[in-house]
Amino acid sequence: AQSVTQPDIHITVSEGASLELRCNYSYGATPYLFWYVQSPGQGLQLLLKYFSGDTLVQGIKGFEAEFKRSQSSFNLRKPSVHWSDAAEYFCAVLYPGNTPLVFGKGTRLSVIA
Amino acid sequence: DSGVTQTPKHLITATGQRVTLRCSPRSGDLSVYWYQQSLDQGLQFLIQYYNGEERAKGNILERFSAQQFPDLHSELNLSSLELGDSALYFCASSDGQGSNQPQHFGDGTRLSIL
C-alpha cells in the first residue's frame, strides 16, 4: 500500500540550531512530494513541493528539502530554527494517477531557548 | 490567509445528530477536498469535488456525504454522529482537477461529539 513515513513523532531543538525532519515514501516511481506546516489552531500551509528537476527545493520561511530517489526520502531542513517554527510538520506524497494526497502522521517540532 | 474559508470554527453536538460543515474555496479554485484529522488516524482524505462533480473518494463513511454547489462552495454533511467522529475537518482547494496542483487549506472545523 502507498504510505508515507515520518519516523520522528516529536523533535525538540534549540533556537538557532539546525533542523532536519525525515520523510520516507513507499513506491517504485517518483511521486510528487510536499511539506506542509500546521500551527496550533490553524490549517495546513504549504512549505514547498517537488515535482521534478533539481532535487534540492527551496521553500518559504527559509526551509528547503532534498529529494533522494535512492533512499525514497524527502527530508526537510532549516539551517537555523526560530521559536516561531514550533509547529506540526507533515510530509505528503501524490502518486501517479488521479489519487489523493497521502499524508504522514506528522512530526511535532518544539523549540527551546 | 489561505483564502479558504470554513464555517463554523467549532461545533459541539450529541451522538445521533446531523451537522453540516461549510467551505468556500479560494477565488478561482475549482477543486475542493475534504479531510478528517484525528489523533489516532492522522490526516485522512475523504472526498474531492471538481466544478460540482465528485472526482475522487477516500475513506469517507456512508454516514457522510458532500456536495459542491454552482458557486463552488462545498458542504460536508455528517449524520448519525458517533463519538469517534470527533475530529478536525479540513477543507482544501486547488485550481485544477489534478491532485498535483498545490492544495490550500482552511483553518478547519473542530467537531466535538458529546
Short mmCIF file of C-alpha atoms in Angstrom, two decimals:
data_model
loop_
_atom_site.label_atom_id
_atom_site.label_comp_id
_atom_site.label_asym_id
_atom_site.label_seq_id
_atom_site.Cartn_x
_atom_site.Cartn_y
_atom_site.Cartn_z
CA ALA A 1 0.00 0.00 0.00
CA GLN A 2 1.07 3.54 -0.64
CA SER A 3 2.44 5.08 2.53
CA VAL A 4 4.42 7.96 3.92
CA THR A 5 6.56 7.56 7.00
CA GLN A 6 7.69 10.32 9.27
CA PRO A 7 9.78 8.38 11.80
CA ASP A 8 10.00 11.14 14.39
CA ILE A 9 6.82 11.91 16.28
CA HIS A 10 8.34 14.76 18.28
CA ILE A 11 11.60 16.66 17.95
CA THR A 12 12.98 19.35 20.24
CA VAL A 13 15.70 21.70 19.06
CA SER A 14 17.31 24.79 20.48
CA GLU A 15 16.66 28.13 18.85
CA GLY A 16 19.38 28.80 16.30
CA ALA A 17 20.21 25.14 15.84
CA SER A 18 19.80 23.32 12.56
CA LEU A 19 16.82 21.09 11.85
CA GLU A 20 16.17 18.03 9.73
CA LEU A 21 12.78 16.32 9.61
CA ARG A 22 12.67 12.95 7.94
CA CYS A 23 10.18 11.65 5.41
CA ASN A 24 10.19 8.37 3.51
CA TYR A 25 7.68 7.15 0.99
CA SER A 26 6.95 3.75 -0.44
CA TYR A 27 6.54 3.40 -4.19
CA GLY A 28 8.66 2.45 -7.19
CA ALA A 29 8.03 5.56 -9.26
CA THR A 30 8.77 9.09 -8.11
CA PRO A 31 5.70 10.75 -6.70
CA TYR A 32 5.05 14.41 -6.25
CA LEU A 33 6.26 15.44 -2.79
CA PHE A 34 5.11 18.15 -0.43
CA TRP A 35 5.83 19.51 3.02
CA TYR A 36 3.11 21.31 4.96
CA VAL A 37 3.24 23.05 8.33
CA GLN A 38 0.37 23.32 10.79
CA SER A 39 0.46 25.84 13.60
CA PRO A 40 -1.89 25.33 16.57
CA GLY A 41 -5.48 26.14 15.65
CA GLN A 42 -4.58 26.72 12.04
CA GLY A 43 -4.89 24.86 8.78
CA LEU A 44 -2.01 23.43 6.81
CA GLN A 45 0.31 25.77 4.95
CA LEU A 46 2.38 24.58 2.01
CA LEU A 47 6.11 25.00 2.68
CA LEU A 48 7.47 23.54 -0.54
CA LYS A 49 6.89 20.95 -3.24
CA TYR A 50 8.90 18.75 -5.56
CA PHE A 51 7.62 17.61 -8.93
CA SER A 52 10.80 17.10 -10.97
CA GLY A 53 14.15 18.67 -11.79
CA ASP A 54 16.59 19.96 -9.20
CA THR A 55 16.43 17.64 -6.21
CA LEU A 56 17.06 20.46 -3.73
CA VAL A 57 13.91 22.51 -3.36
CA GLN A 58 13.66 25.88 -1.66
CA GLY A 59 10.51 26.82 0.18
CA ILE A 60 9.07 29.57 2.30
CA LYS A 61 10.27 30.60 5.76
CA GLY A 62 13.84 29.52 5.00
CA PHE A 63 13.05 25.82 4.61
CA GLU A 64 14.47 23.51 2.00
CA ALA A 65 14.05 19.84 1.19
CA GLU A 66 16.14 17.34 -0.70
CA PHE A 67 14.70 14.52 -2.76
CA LYS A 68 16.84 11.37 -2.73
CA ARG A 69 15.49 8.76 -5.08
CA SER A 70 17.87 6.05 -3.87
CA GLN A 71 16.58 6.44 -0.33
CA SER A 72 12.93 7.21 -1.20
CA SER A 73 13.30 10.22 1.05
CA PHE A 74 12.32 13.85 1.05
CA ASN A 75 13.79 15.36 4.20
CA LEU A 76 13.03 18.88 5.30
CA ARG A 77 15.84 21.11 6.57
CA LYS A 78 16.41 24.53 8.02
CA PRO A 79 19.87 25.85 8.94
CA SER A 80 18.75 27.95 11.91
CA VAL A 81 15.46 27.39 13.71
CA HIS A 82 13.41 30.24 15.14
CA TRP A 83 10.97 29.92 18.04
CA SER A 84 8.14 30.67 15.62
CA ASP A 85 8.92 27.45 13.74
CA ALA A 86 7.37 25.41 16.55
CA ALA A 87 4.51 23.59 14.85
CA GLU A 88 3.47 20.26 13.37
CA TYR A 89 5.08 19.33 10.07
CA PHE A 90 3.52 16.97 7.56
CA CYS A 91 5.09 15.29 4.61
CA ALA A 92 2.68 14.36 1.82
CA VAL A 93 3.03 12.43 -1.40
CA LEU A 94 0.94 12.22 -4.52
CA TYR A 95 1.23 9.11 -6.63
CA PRO A 96 0.68 8.87 -10.40
CA GLY A 97 -2.93 8.83 -11.50
CA ASN A 98 -5.80 10.76 -10.05
CA THR A 99 -5.09 9.75 -6.49
CA PRO A 100 -5.39 11.88 -3.41
CA LEU A 101 -2.60 13.24 -1.27
CA VAL A 102 -1.30 10.78 1.29
CA PHE A 103 -0.04 12.39 4.45
CA GLY A 104 2.45 11.18 7.01
CA LYS A 105 1.48 11.16 10.67
CA GLY A 106 3.36 14.39 11.26
CA THR A 107 6.34 15.49 13.34
CA ARG A 108 5.80 17.93 16.15
CA LEU A 109 8.63 20.43 16.49
CA SER A 110 9.32 22.13 19.80
CA VAL A 111 11.86 24.95 20.00
CA ILE A 112 13.61 25.79 23.26
CA ALA A 113 15.64 28.82 24.20
CA ASP B 1 -4.51 33.68 4.98
CA SER B 2 -5.04 30.82 2.53
CA GLY B 3 -8.23 32.27 1.08
CA VAL B 4 -10.19 29.13 2.02
CA THR B 5 -12.99 29.82 4.50
CA GLN B 6 -14.55 27.19 6.70
CA THR B 7 -17.54 27.63 8.96
CA PRO B 8 -18.23 27.09 11.74
CA LYS B 9 -14.86 27.01 13.53
CA HIS B 10 -16.22 24.89 16.35
CA LEU B 11 -19.23 22.62 16.58
CA ILE B 12 -20.42 20.75 19.64
CA THR B 13 -23.26 18.29 19.30
CA ALA B 14 -24.52 14.96 20.57
CA THR B 15 -24.43 11.42 19.28
CA GLY B 16 -27.04 10.62 16.67
CA GLN B 17 -27.25 14.18 15.43
CA ARG B 18 -26.53 15.58 11.97
CA VAL B 19 -24.29 18.54 11.14
CA THR B 20 -23.24 20.44 8.04
CA LEU B 21 -19.79 21.89 7.57
CA ARG B 22 -19.28 24.60 5.01
CA CYS B 23 -16.30 25.53 2.85
CA SER B 24 -15.69 28.41 0.47
CA PRO B 25 -12.67 27.78 -1.76
CA ARG B 26 -10.12 30.33 -2.86
CA SER B 27 -11.34 32.59 -5.59
CA GLY B 28 -10.88 30.81 -8.92
CA ASP B 29 -10.27 27.36 -7.46
CA LEU B 30 -12.50 24.67 -8.95
CA SER B 31 -11.45 21.71 -6.80
CA VAL B 32 -12.47 21.20 -3.21
CA TYR B 33 -11.09 18.48 -0.96
CA TRP B 34 -12.31 17.35 2.46
CA TYR B 35 -10.04 15.81 5.08
CA GLN B 36 -10.53 14.47 8.58
CA GLN B 37 -7.76 14.89 11.14
CA SER B 38 -7.84 12.84 14.32
CA LEU B 39 -5.19 11.86 16.82
CA ASP B 40 -5.29 8.16 16.02
CA GLN B 41 -5.82 8.28 12.25
CA GLY B 42 -3.90 11.41 11.32
CA LEU B 43 -4.96 13.28 8.20
CA GLN B 44 -7.33 11.22 6.09
CA PHE B 45 -8.64 12.23 2.68
CA LEU B 46 -12.41 11.99 2.48
CA ILE B 47 -13.60 13.25 -0.88
CA GLN B 48 -12.82 15.61 -3.76
CA TYR B 49 -15.14 17.66 -5.95
CA TYR B 50 -14.21 19.43 -9.14
CA ASN B 51 -16.53 22.01 -10.63
CA GLY B 52 -19.55 20.45 -8.99
CA GLU B 53 -18.79 16.80 -9.71
CA GLU B 54 -17.30 14.16 -7.46
CA ARG B 55 -13.75 13.33 -8.62
CA ALA B 56 -12.24 11.08 -6.00
CA LYS B 57 -13.35 9.30 -2.90
CA GLY B 58 -11.26 8.28 0.06
CA ASN B 59 -12.07 6.90 3.47
CA ILE B 60 -15.46 8.51 3.69
CA LEU B 61 -18.14 6.74 5.72
CA GLU B 62 -21.57 6.10 4.26
CA ARG B 63 -23.00 8.34 7.01
CA PHE B 64 -21.05 11.22 5.48
CA SER B 65 -21.84 12.97 2.22
CA ALA B 66 -20.68 16.07 0.44
CA GLN B 67 -21.61 18.26 -2.46
CA GLN B 68 -20.26 21.23 -4.36
CA PHE B 69 -22.66 23.91 -5.46
CA PRO B 70 -22.69 26.03 -8.65
CA ASP B 71 -20.97 28.88 -6.81
CA LEU B 72 -18.23 26.32 -5.96
CA HIS B 73 -18.73 26.33 -2.22
CA SER B 74 -18.95 22.90 -0.68
CA GLU B 75 -20.73 21.29 2.22
CA LEU B 76 -19.85 18.16 4.15
CA ASN B 77 -22.81 16.51 5.85
CA LEU B 78 -22.21 14.18 8.76
CA SER B 79 -25.16 12.20 10.09
CA SER B 80 -25.90 9.69 12.85
CA LEU B 81 -22.87 11.09 14.61
CA GLU B 82 -20.77 8.86 16.84
CA LEU B 83 -18.21 9.71 19.48
CA GLY B 84 -15.47 8.62 17.10
CA ASP B 85 -16.44 11.31 14.60
CA SER B 86 -14.96 13.93 16.89
CA ALA B 87 -12.13 15.40 14.85
CA LEU B 88 -10.86 18.39 12.97
CA TYR B 89 -12.34 18.60 9.49
CA PHE B 90 -10.37 20.47 6.86
CA CYS B 91 -11.34 21.74 3.50
CA ALA B 92 -8.72 22.49 0.86
CA SER B 93 -8.97 23.90 -2.64
CA SER B 94 -6.85 23.95 -5.77
CA ASP B 95 -7.24 25.49 -9.17
CA GLY B 96 -7.15 22.27 -11.21
CA GLN B 97 -8.72 18.87 -11.04
CA GLY B 98 -5.43 17.04 -10.82
CA SER B 99 -4.17 16.48 -7.33
CA ASN B 100 -0.70 17.68 -8.36
CA GLN B 101 -1.97 21.21 -8.01
CA PRO B 102 -0.93 22.52 -4.58
CA GLN B 103 -3.81 22.47 -2.16
CA HIS B 104 -4.62 25.42 0.05
CA PHE B 105 -6.18 24.58 3.38
CA GLY B 106 -8.75 26.34 5.50
CA ASP B 107 -8.38 26.59 9.27
CA GLY B 108 -10.73 23.69 9.85
CA THR B 109 -13.90 22.96 11.78
CA ARG B 110 -13.41 21.29 15.13
CA LEU B 111 -16.27 18.88 15.75
CA SER B 112 -16.87 17.60 19.25
CA ILE B 113 -19.41 14.88 19.89
CA LEU B 114 -20.65 14.60 23.47
#
